[in-house]
Amino acid sequence: RDVCEETADLFEDYDRELNMVLEDLLSINKKNKISKSSENPDKNSNSIAQHQPEEDLSSRVNNKKNGSSESSKKSNSDNITPDPSKQNNSPPWMKKLFKKIALETHPDKISRREDLSDNQKKERENFYKRSVSALENSDEMEILEIAVLLEVDPGISEQKQFQIISQEIEKVMKKVESYRSLVAWTWGEATGDIEIRSKLLKYIMGILKMPALDDSIIKDYLVDFEAGND
């Protein structure tokens, strides 16, 4: 999961940088009066946001993060409990494991435990909230991870645990590969290669129907960009 999150963050950086470069090239078009369409840069700017495939994915990534944040805020109450209507699809072993975890993490169970520090209690309360969410979303990997961290017997065979972990790894790798197949990723990974970046920019500008720029102008811009010049 960390690998996937790091890839998503890196992709967002690449995507942000690529959009900035496209904005710069629109500005160059305006200054050089190459096309009448450059007289309305705001309209062209909106075109990038509306048509670039990576922008949609970035939005989904951000929305997912924001959604997770909102979920965390919503679950700040110590009295959070699983919604019965949402846990019907969870397998029996998950429901049994949740009960074991709840005995070690529910705020009511740990509030008077003198063997736990305040930080440990907060950590366990967070585990409880995570396990509630895992149960409601049938997230086998999440609840298994919590059990391991708490040293709670998950109540399933090692073979079943291996299967869950393998499926999670496969899922994460597919997400990672989905980022790497996109234009913004190709842009980011081509850092230092003026030729590839120049061709990629011309391709994107064509897709977005941006005013054309001479190869020499694009390459000169990239040389300055790569050097960190304004």
Coordinates of N, CA and C in Angstrom, one line a residue:
R1 N 0.8 -1.2 0.0 CA 0.0 0.0 0.0 C 0.8 1.3 0.0
D2 N 1.9 1.2 0.8 CA 2.8 2.4 0.8 C 3.4 2.6 -0.6
V3 N 3.7 1.6 -1.3 CA 4.3 1.7 -2.6 C 3.3 2.4 -3.6
C4 N 2.0 2.0 -3.4 CA 1.0 2.5 -4.3 C 0.8 4.0 -4.0
E5 N 0.8 4.4 -2.7 CA 0.6 5.7 -2.3 C 1.8 6.6 -2.7
E6 N 3.0 6.1 -2.6 CA 4.2 6.8 -3.1 C 4.1 7.0 -4.6
T7 N 3.7 6.0 -5.3 CA 3.5 6.1 -6.7 C 2.5 7.2 -7.1
A8 N 1.4 7.2 -6.4 CA 0.3 8.1 -6.7 C 0.8 9.6 -6.4
D9 N 1.6 9.7 -5.3 CA 2.1 11.1 -5.0 C 3.1 11.5 -6.0
L10 N 3.9 10.6 -6.5 CA 4.9 10.9 -7.5 C 4.2 11.3 -8.8
F11 N 3.2 10.5 -9.1 CA 2.4 10.8 -10.3 C 1.8 12.2 -10.3
E12 N 1.3 12.5 -9.2 CA 0.7 13.9 -9.0 C 1.7 15.0 -9.2
D13 N 3.0 14.7 -8.7 CA 4.0 15.7 -9.0 C 4.3 15.8 -10.5
Y14 N 4.4 14.7 -11.1 CA 4.7 14.6 -12.6 C 3.6 15.4 -13.3
D15 N 2.3 15.1 -12.9 CA 1.2 15.6 -13.6 C 1.1 17.2 -13.4
R16 N 1.4 17.6 -12.2 CA 1.5 19.0 -11.9 C 2.5 19.8 -12.7
E17 N 3.7 19.1 -12.8 CA 4.8 19.7 -13.5 C 4.5 19.8 -15.0
L18 N 3.9 18.7 -15.5 CA 3.5 18.7 -16.9 C 2.5 19.8 -17.3
N19 N 1.5 20.0 -16.4 CA 0.5 21.0 -16.6 C 1.2 22.4 -16.6
M20 N 2.1 22.6 -15.7 CA 2.8 23.9 -15.6 C 3.6 24.2 -16.9
V21 N 4.3 23.1 -17.4 CA 5.0 23.3 -18.7 C 4.1 23.7 -19.8
L22 N 2.9 23.0 -19.9 CA 1.9 23.3 -20.9 C 1.5 24.8 -20.8
E23 N 1.3 25.2 -19.6 CA 0.9 26.6 -19.3 C 2.0 27.6 -19.8
D24 N 3.2 27.2 -19.5 CA 4.3 28.0 -20.0 C 4.4 28.1 -21.5
L25 N 4.1 27.0 -22.2 CA 4.1 27.0 -23.6 C 3.0 27.8 -24.2
L26 N 1.9 27.8 -23.5 CA 0.8 28.7 -23.9 C 1.2 30.1 -23.8
S27 N 1.9 30.4 -22.8 CA 2.3 31.8 -22.5 C 3.3 32.2 -23.6
I28 N 4.2 31.3 -24.0 CA 5.1 31.5 -25.1 C 4.4 31.8 -26.4
N29 N 3.3 31.1 -26.6 CA 2.5 31.3 -27.8 C 1.9 32.7 -27.9
K30 N 1.5 33.1 -26.7 CA 0.9 34.5 -26.6 C 1.9 35.5 -26.9
K31 N 3.1 35.4 -26.3 CA 4.2 36.4 -26.4 C 4.6 36.5 -27.9
N32 N 4.7 35.4 -28.5 CA 5.2 35.3 -29.9 C 4.1 35.5 -30.9
K33 N 2.9 35.6 -30.5 CA 1.7 35.8 -31.4 C 1.7 34.8 -32.5
I34 N 1.9 33.5 -32.1 CA 1.9 32.5 -33.1 C 0.5 32.2 -33.7
S35 N -0.5 32.3 -32.8 CA -1.8 31.9 -33.2 C -2.8 32.8 -32.5
K36 N -3.9 33.1 -33.2 CA -5.0 33.9 -32.6 C -5.6 33.2 -31.3
S37 N -5.5 31.9 -31.3 CA -6.1 31.2 -30.2 C -5.3 31.5 -28.9
S38 N -4.1 32.0 -29.0 CA -3.3 32.3 -27.9 C -3.7 33.6 -27.2
E39 N -4.6 34.3 -27.9 CA -5.1 35.6 -27.3 C -6.1 35.4 -26.2
N40 N -6.5 34.1 -26.0 CA -7.4 33.8 -24.9 C -6.8 32.7 -24.0
P41 N -5.7 33.0 -23.3 CA -5.0 31.9 -22.5 C -5.9 31.3 -21.5
D42 N -6.9 32.0 -20.9 CA -7.7 31.3 -19.9 C -8.5 30.2 -20.5
K43 N -9.0 30.4 -21.7 CA -9.7 29.3 -22.4 C -8.9 28.1 -22.7
N44 N -7.6 28.4 -23.1 CA -6.7 27.3 -23.4 C -6.3 26.6 -22.1
S45 N -6.2 27.3 -21.0 CA -5.9 26.7 -19.7 C -7.0 25.8 -19.3
N46 N -8.2 26.2 -19.5 CA -9.4 25.3 -19.2 C -9.3 24.0 -20.0
S47 N -8.9 24.2 -21.3 CA -8.8 23.1 -22.2 C -7.9 22.0 -21.6
I48 N -6.8 22.4 -21.0 CA -5.9 21.4 -20.5 C -6.6 20.6 -19.4
A49 N -7.2 21.3 -18.5 CA -7.9 20.7 -17.3 C -9.0 19.7 -17.8
Q50 N -9.7 20.1 -18.9 CA -10.8 19.4 -19.3 C -10.5 18.1 -20.1
H51 N -9.4 18.2 -20.9 CA -9.1 17.1 -21.8 C -7.9 16.2 -21.4
Q52 N -7.1 16.7 -20.5 CA -5.9 15.8 -20.2 C -6.4 14.6 -19.4
P53 N -6.1 13.4 -19.9 CA -6.6 12.2 -19.2 C -6.0 12.1 -17.8
E54 N -4.8 12.5 -17.6 CA -4.2 12.4 -16.2 C -4.9 13.3 -15.2
E55 N -5.5 14.4 -15.7 CA -6.1 15.3 -14.7 C -7.3 14.6 -14.0
D56 N -8.0 13.8 -14.8 CA -9.1 13.1 -14.2 C -8.7 12.1 -13.2
L57 N -7.5 11.4 -13.4 CA -7.0 10.4 -12.5 C -6.5 11.2 -11.2
S58 N -5.8 12.3 -11.4 CA -5.4 13.0 -10.3 C -6.5 13.5 -9.4
S59 N -7.6 13.9 -10.0 CA -8.8 14.3 -9.3 C -9.3 13.1 -8.4
R60 N -9.3 11.9 -9.1 CA -9.8 10.8 -8.3 C -8.9 10.4 -7.1
V61 N -7.6 10.6 -7.4 CA -6.7 10.3 -6.3 C -6.9 11.3 -5.1
N62 N -7.0 12.6 -5.5 CA -7.2 13.6 -4.5 C -8.6 13.4 -3.8
N63 N -9.6 13.0 -4.5 CA -10.9 12.8 -3.9 C -10.9 11.7 -3.0
K64 N -10.1 10.6 -3.3 CA -9.9 9.5 -2.5 C -9.3 9.9 -1.2
K65 N -8.2 10.7 -1.3 CA -7.6 11.2 -0.1 C -8.5 12.0 0.8
N66 N -9.2 12.9 0.1 CA -10.1 13.8 0.8 C -11.2 13.0 1.5
G67 N -11.7 12.0 0.8 CA -12.7 11.1 1.3 C -12.2 10.4 2.6
S68 N -11.0 9.9 2.5 CA -10.4 9.3 3.7 C -10.3 10.2 4.8
S69 N -9.9 11.5 4.5 CA -9.8 12.5 5.6 C -11.2 12.7 6.2
E70 N -12.2 12.9 5.4 CA -13.5 13.1 5.9 C -14.0 12.0 6.7
S71 N -13.7 10.8 6.2 CA -14.1 9.6 7.0 C -13.4 9.5 8.4
S72 N -12.2 10.0 8.4 CA -11.5 10.0 9.7 C -12.1 11.0 10.6
K73 N -12.5 12.2 10.1 CA -13.2 13.2 10.9 C -14.5 12.7 11.4
K74 N -15.2 12.0 10.5 CA -16.5 11.5 10.9 C -16.5 10.4 12.0
S75 N -15.3 9.7 12.0 CA -15.2 8.6 12.9 C -14.4 8.9 14.2
N76 N -14.4 10.2 14.5 CA -13.6 10.6 15.6 C -14.3 10.3 17.0
S77 N -15.6 9.9 16.9 CA -16.3 9.6 18.1 C -15.8 8.2 18.6
D78 N -15.6 8.1 19.9 CA -15.2 6.9 20.5 C -16.3 5.8 20.5
N79 N -17.5 6.2 20.2 CA -18.6 5.3 20.2 C -18.9 4.7 18.9
I80 N -18.0 4.8 17.9 CA -18.2 4.3 16.6 C -18.3 2.8 16.7
T81 N -19.3 2.3 16.0 CA -19.6 0.8 15.9 C -19.9 0.4 14.5
P82 N -19.6 -0.8 14.1 CA -19.9 -1.3 12.7 C -21.4 -1.1 12.4
D83 N -21.6 -0.8 11.1 CA -23.0 -0.7 10.6 C -23.4 -2.1 10.2
P84 N -24.3 -2.7 10.8 CA -24.7 -4.1 10.5 C -25.1 -4.3 9.0
S85 N -25.7 -3.2 8.4 CA -26.1 -3.4 7.0 C -24.9 -3.4 6.0
K86 N -23.7 -2.9 6.5 CA -22.6 -2.8 5.7 C -21.6 -4.0 5.8
Q87 N -21.8 -4.8 6.9 CA -20.9 -5.9 7.2 C -21.4 -7.2 6.7
N88 N -22.6 -7.2 6.1 CA -23.2 -8.5 5.7 C -22.3 -9.3 4.7
N89 N -21.6 -8.6 3.9 CA -20.7 -9.3 2.9 C -19.4 -9.8 3.4
S90 N -19.1 -9.4 4.7 CA -17.8 -9.8 5.3 C -17.9 -11.3 5.6
P91 N -16.8 -12.1 5.4 CA -16.8 -13.5 5.7 C -16.8 -13.7 7.3
P92 N -17.3 -14.8 7.7 CA -17.4 -15.1 9.2 C -16.1 -14.9 9.9
W93 N -15.0 -15.3 9.3 CA -13.7 -15.2 10.0 C -13.4 -13.7 10.3
M94 N -13.8 -12.8 9.4 CA -13.5 -11.4 9.7 C -14.4 -10.9 10.9
K95 N -15.6 -11.3 11.0 CA -16.5 -10.9 12.1 C -15.9 -11.4 13.4
K96 N -15.4 -12.6 13.4 CA -14.9 -13.2 14.6 C -13.6 -12.5 15.0
L97 N -12.8 -12.2 14.0 CA -11.5 -11.5 14.3 C -11.8 -10.1 14.8
F98 N -12.8 -9.4 14.2 CA -13.2 -8.1 14.7 C -13.5 -8.1 16.2
K99 N -14.2 -9.1 16.6 CA -14.6 -9.2 18.0 C -13.3 -9.3 18.9
K100 N -12.4 -10.1 18.4 CA -11.1 -10.2 19.2 C -10.4 -8.9 19.2
I101 N -10.3 -8.2 18.1 CA -9.6 -6.9 18.0 C -10.3 -5.9 18.9
A102 N -11.7 -5.9 18.9 CA -12.4 -5.0 19.7 C -12.1 -5.1 21.2
L103 N -11.9 -6.4 21.6 CA -11.6 -6.6 23.0 C -10.3 -5.9 23.4
E104 N -9.4 -5.7 22.5 CA -8.1 -5.1 22.7 C -8.1 -3.6 22.4
T105 N -9.1 -3.1 21.7 CA -9.0 -1.8 21.1 C -10.2 -0.8 21.4
H106 N -11.3 -1.4 21.8 CA -12.5 -0.5 22.0 C -12.2 0.4 23.1
P107 N -12.6 1.7 22.9 CA -12.3 2.7 24.0 C -12.8 2.3 25.3
D108 N -14.0 1.7 25.4 CA -14.6 1.3 26.7 C -13.7 0.2 27.4
K109 N -13.1 -0.6 26.5 CA -12.3 -1.7 27.1 C -10.9 -1.3 27.5
I110 N -10.4 -0.2 27.0 CA -9.0 0.2 27.3 C -8.9 1.4 28.1
S111 N -10.0 2.1 28.3 CA -10.0 3.4 29.1 C -9.4 3.3 30.5
R112 N -9.7 2.1 31.1 CA -9.2 2.0 32.5 C -8.0 1.1 32.7
R113 N -7.4 0.7 31.5 CA -6.2 -0.2 31.6 C -5.0 0.7 32.0
E114 N -4.4 0.3 33.1 CA -3.3 1.0 33.6 C -1.9 0.6 33.0
D115 N -2.0 -0.5 32.3 CA -0.8 -1.0 31.6 C -0.5 -0.4 30.3
L116 N -1.4 0.5 29.9 CA -1.3 1.2 28.6 C -1.1 2.7 28.9
S117 N -0.1 3.3 28.1 CA 0.1 4.7 28.2 C -1.0 5.4 27.4
D118 N -1.1 6.7 27.5 CA -2.1 7.5 26.8 C -1.9 7.3 25.3
N119 N -0.7 7.4 24.9 CA -0.3 7.2 23.4 C -0.7 5.8 22.9
Q120 N -0.5 4.8 23.7 CA -0.9 3.4 23.4 C -2.4 3.3 23.3
K121 N -3.1 4.0 24.2 CA -4.6 4.0 24.1 C -5.1 4.6 22.8
K122 N -4.5 5.7 22.5 CA -4.9 6.4 21.3 C -4.6 5.6 20.0
E123 N -3.5 4.9 20.1 CA -3.1 4.0 18.9 C -4.1 2.9 18.8
R124 N -4.5 2.3 19.9 CA -5.5 1.2 19.9 C -6.9 1.7 19.5
E125 N -7.2 2.9 19.9 CA -8.5 3.5 19.5 C -8.5 3.6 17.9
N126 N -7.4 4.0 17.4 CA -7.3 4.2 15.9 C -7.4 2.8 15.3
F127 N -6.8 1.8 15.9 CA -6.9 0.4 15.4 C -8.4 0.0 15.3
Y128 N -9.1 0.4 16.4 CA -10.5 0.0 16.4 C -11.3 0.6 15.3
K129 N -11.0 1.9 15.1 CA -11.7 2.6 14.0 C -11.4 2.0 12.6
R130 N -10.1 1.7 12.5 CA -9.7 1.0 11.2 C -10.3 -0.3 11.0
S131 N -10.5 -1.1 12.1 CA -11.1 -2.4 12.0 C -12.5 -2.3 11.7
V132 N -13.2 -1.3 12.2 CA -14.6 -1.1 11.9 C -14.8 -0.8 10.4
S133 N -13.9 0.0 9.9 CA -14.0 0.4 8.5 C -13.7 -0.9 7.6
A134 N -12.7 -1.7 8.1 CA -12.3 -2.9 7.3 C -13.4 -3.9 7.3
L135 N -14.1 -4.0 8.4 CA -15.2 -5.0 8.5 C -16.4 -4.5 7.5
E136 N -16.7 -3.2 7.6 CA -17.8 -2.7 6.7 C -17.4 -2.8 5.2
N137 N -16.1 -2.7 4.9 CA -15.7 -2.7 3.5 C -15.2 -4.1 3.1
S138 N -15.3 -5.1 4.0 CA -14.8 -6.4 3.7 C -13.3 -6.4 3.2
D139 N -12.5 -5.5 3.9 CA -11.1 -5.4 3.6 C -10.3 -6.4 4.4
E140 N -10.1 -7.5 3.8 CA -9.4 -8.6 4.5 C -8.0 -8.3 4.9
M141 N -7.3 -7.6 4.0 CA -5.9 -7.3 4.3 C -5.7 -6.3 5.4
E142 N -6.6 -5.3 5.5 CA -6.6 -4.3 6.5 C -6.8 -4.9 7.9
I143 N -7.8 -5.8 8.1 CA -8.1 -6.3 9.4 C -7.0 -7.4 9.8
L144 N -6.4 -8.1 8.8 CA -5.4 -9.0 9.0 C -4.1 -8.2 9.5
E145 N -3.8 -7.1 8.9 CA -2.7 -6.3 9.3 C -2.8 -5.8 10.7
I146 N -4.0 -5.4 11.1 CA -4.3 -4.9 12.4 C -4.1 -6.0 13.4
A147 N -4.6 -7.2 13.1 CA -4.4 -8.4 14.0 C -2.9 -8.7 14.2
V148 N -2.1 -8.6 13.2 CA -0.7 -8.9 13.3 C 0.0 -7.9 14.2
L149 N -0.4 -6.6 14.0 CA 0.2 -5.5 14.8 C -0.1 -5.6 16.3
L150 N -1.3 -6.2 16.5 CA -1.8 -6.3 17.9 C -1.4 -7.7 18.5
E151 N -0.8 -8.5 17.6 CA -0.5 -9.9 18.0 C -1.7 -10.7 18.4
V152 N -2.8 -10.5 17.7 CA -4.0 -11.2 17.9 C -4.1 -12.3 16.8
D153 N -4.4 -13.5 17.3 CA -4.5 -14.7 16.4 C -5.7 -14.4 15.4
P154 N -5.4 -14.4 14.1 CA -6.5 -14.1 13.1 C -7.5 -15.2 13.0
G155 N -7.2 -16.4 13.5 CA -8.1 -17.5 13.4 C -8.3 -18.1 12.0
I156 N -7.3 -17.9 11.1 CA -7.3 -18.5 9.8 C -6.0 -19.1 9.6
S157 N -5.9 -20.1 8.6 CA -4.7 -20.8 8.3 C -3.6 -19.9 7.7
E158 N -2.4 -20.3 7.8 CA -1.3 -19.5 7.2 C -1.5 -19.5 5.6
Q159 N -2.1 -20.5 5.1 CA -2.3 -20.6 3.6 C -3.3 -19.5 3.3
K160 N -4.4 -19.3 4.1 CA -5.4 -18.3 3.8 C -4.7 -16.9 4.0
Q161 N -3.9 -16.7 5.0 CA -3.2 -15.4 5.2 C -2.3 -15.1 4.0
F162 N -1.6 -16.1 3.5 CA -0.7 -15.9 2.3 C -1.5 -15.5 1.1
Q163 N -2.7 -16.2 0.9 CA -3.6 -15.9 -0.2 C -4.0 -14.4 -0.2
I164 N -4.4 -13.9 1.0 CA -4.9 -12.6 1.2 C -3.8 -11.6 0.9
I165 N -2.6 -11.9 1.4 CA -1.4 -11.0 1.2 C -1.0 -11.0 -0.3
S166 N -1.1 -12.1 -1.0 CA -0.7 -12.2 -2.4 C -1.7 -11.4 -3.2
Q167 N -3.0 -11.5 -2.9 CA -4.0 -10.8 -3.7 C -3.8 -9.3 -3.5
E168 N -3.4 -8.9 -2.3 CA -3.2 -7.4 -2.0 C -2.0 -6.9 -2.8
I169 N -1.0 -7.7 -2.9 CA 0.2 -7.3 -3.6 C -0.1 -7.2 -5.1
E170 N -0.9 -8.1 -5.6 CA -1.3 -8.1 -7.0 C -2.1 -6.8 -7.3
K171 N -3.0 -6.5 -6.4 CA -3.9 -5.3 -6.5 C -3.0 -4.1 -6.6
V172 N -2.1 -4.0 -5.6 CA -1.2 -2.8 -5.6 C -0.4 -2.6 -6.8
M173 N 0.2 -3.7 -7.3 CA 1.0 -3.7 -8.5 C 0.2 -3.2 -9.7
K174 N -1.0 -3.7 -9.8 CA -1.9 -3.2 -10.9 C -2.1 -1.7 -10.9
K175 N -2.3 -1.2 -9.7 CA -2.5 0.2 -9.5 C -1.3 1.0 -9.9
V176 N -0.1 0.5 -9.5 CA 1.1 1.1 -9.8 C 1.3 1.1 -11.3
E177 N 1.1 0.0 -12.0 CA 1.3 -0.1 -13.4 C 0.3 0.8 -14.2
S178 N -0.9 1.0 -13.6 CA -1.9 1.9 -14.2 C -1.4 3.3 -14.3
Y179 N -0.6 3.7 -13.3 CA 0.0 5.1 -13.3 C 1.1 5.1 -14.4
R180 N 1.9 4.1 -14.4 CA 3.0 4.1 -15.3 C 2.7 4.1 -16.8
S181 N 1.5 3.8 -17.1 CA 1.0 3.7 -18.5 C 0.5 5.1 -19.0
L182 N 0.5 6.1 -18.1 CA -0.1 7.4 -18.5 C 1.0 8.3 -18.9
V183 N 0.5 9.4 -19.6 CA 1.4 10.3 -20.2 C 2.3 11.1 -19.2
A184 N 1.6 11.5 -18.1 CA 2.3 12.3 -17.1 C 3.5 11.4 -16.5
W185 N 3.3 10.1 -16.4 CA 4.4 9.3 -15.8 C 5.5 9.2 -16.8
T186 N 5.2 9.1 -18.1 CA 6.3 9.1 -19.1 C 7.1 10.4 -19.1
W187 N 6.3 11.5 -18.9 CA 7.0 12.8 -18.8 C 7.9 12.8 -17.6
G188 N 7.5 12.5 -16.5 CA 8.3 12.5 -15.3 C 9.5 11.7 -15.4
E189 N 9.4 10.4 -15.9 CA 10.5 9.5 -16.0 C 11.5 9.9 -17.1
A190 N 11.1 10.8 -17.9 CA 12.0 11.2 -19.0 C 12.8 12.4 -18.7
T191 N 12.9 12.8 -17.4 CA 13.7 13.9 -16.9 C 15.1 13.8 -17.5
G192 N 15.6 14.9 -18.1 CA 16.9 15.0 -18.6 C 17.0 14.6 -20.1
D193 N 16.0 14.0 -20.6 CA 16.0 13.6 -22.1 C 15.2 14.6 -22.9
I194 N 15.8 15.6 -23.4 CA 15.2 16.7 -24.1 C 14.4 16.2 -25.3
E195 N 15.0 15.2 -26.0 CA 14.4 14.7 -27.3 C 13.1 14.0 -27.0
I196 N 13.0 13.1 -26.0 CA 11.8 12.4 -25.7 C 10.7 13.4 -25.1
R197 N 11.1 14.3 -24.3 CA 10.2 15.3 -23.7 C 9.6 16.2 -24.8
S198 N 10.5 16.6 -25.7 CA 10.0 17.5 -26.8 C 9.0 16.8 -27.6
K199 N 9.2 15.5 -28.0 CA 8.2 14.7 -28.8 C 6.9 14.5 -28.0
L200 N 7.1 14.3 -26.7 CA 5.9 14.1 -25.9 C 5.1 15.3 -25.8
L201 N 5.7 16.5 -25.6 CA 5.0 17.8 -25.6 C 4.3 18.0 -26.9
K202 N 4.9 17.8 -28.0 CA 4.3 18.0 -29.3 C 3.0 17.1 -29.5
Y203 N 3.2 15.9 -29.0 CA 2.1 14.9 -29.0 C 0.9 15.4 -28.2
I204 N 1.2 15.8 -27.0 CA 0.1 16.3 -26.1 C -0.5 17.6 -26.6
M205 N 0.3 18.5 -27.1 CA -0.2 19.8 -27.6 C -1.1 19.5 -28.8
G206 N -0.8 18.5 -29.6 CA -1.7 18.1 -30.7 C -3.0 17.5 -30.2
I207 N -3.0 16.7 -29.2 CA -4.2 16.1 -28.7 C -5.1 17.2 -28.1
L208 N -4.5 18.2 -27.4 CA -5.2 19.3 -26.8 C -5.6 20.4 -27.8
K209 N -5.1 20.2 -29.0 CA -5.4 21.2 -30.1 C -4.8 22.6 -29.7
M210 N -3.7 22.6 -29.1 CA -3.0 23.8 -28.7 C -2.2 24.3 -30.0
P211 N -2.0 25.6 -30.0 CA -1.2 26.2 -31.2 C 0.1 25.5 -31.3
A212 N 0.6 25.2 -32.5 CA 1.8 24.6 -32.7 C 3.0 25.5 -32.4
L213 N 4.1 24.8 -31.9 CA 5.3 25.6 -31.7 C 6.5 24.9 -32.4
D214 N 7.4 25.7 -32.9 CA 8.6 25.1 -33.6 C 9.4 24.2 -32.6
D215 N 10.0 23.1 -33.2 CA 10.8 22.2 -32.3 C 11.9 23.0 -31.6
S216 N 12.5 23.9 -32.2 CA 13.6 24.7 -31.6 C 13.1 25.4 -30.4
I217 N 11.9 26.0 -30.5 CA 11.4 26.8 -29.3 C 11.1 25.8 -28.1
I218 N 10.5 24.7 -28.4 CA 10.2 23.7 -27.4 C 11.5 23.2 -26.7
K219 N 12.5 22.9 -27.6 CA 13.7 22.4 -27.0 C 14.5 23.4 -26.2
D220 N 14.5 24.6 -26.7 CA 15.2 25.7 -26.0 C 14.5 25.9 -24.6
Y221 N 13.2 25.8 -24.6 CA 12.5 26.0 -23.4 C 12.8 24.8 -22.4
L222 N 12.9 23.6 -22.9 CA 13.2 22.5 -22.1 C 14.6 22.5 -21.5
V223 N 15.5 23.0 -22.3 CA 16.9 23.1 -21.8 C 16.9 24.1 -20.6
D224 N 16.2 25.2 -20.7 CA 16.2 26.2 -19.6 C 15.4 25.6 -18.4
F225 N 14.3 24.9 -18.7 CA 13.5 24.2 -17.7 C 14.3 23.2 -16.9
E226 N 15.0 22.3 -17.6 CA 15.8 21.3 -17.0 C 16.9 21.9 -16.1
A227 N 17.4 23.1 -16.6 CA 18.5 23.8 -15.9 C 18.0 24.6 -14.7
G228 N 16.7 24.7 -14.6 CA 16.1 25.4 -13.5 C 16.0 26.9 -13.7
N229 N 16.1 27.3 -15.0 CA 16.1 28.7 -15.3 C 14.6 29.2 -15.5
D230 N 14.3 30.4 -15.1 CA 13.0 30.9 -15.3 C 12.7 31.3 -16.8

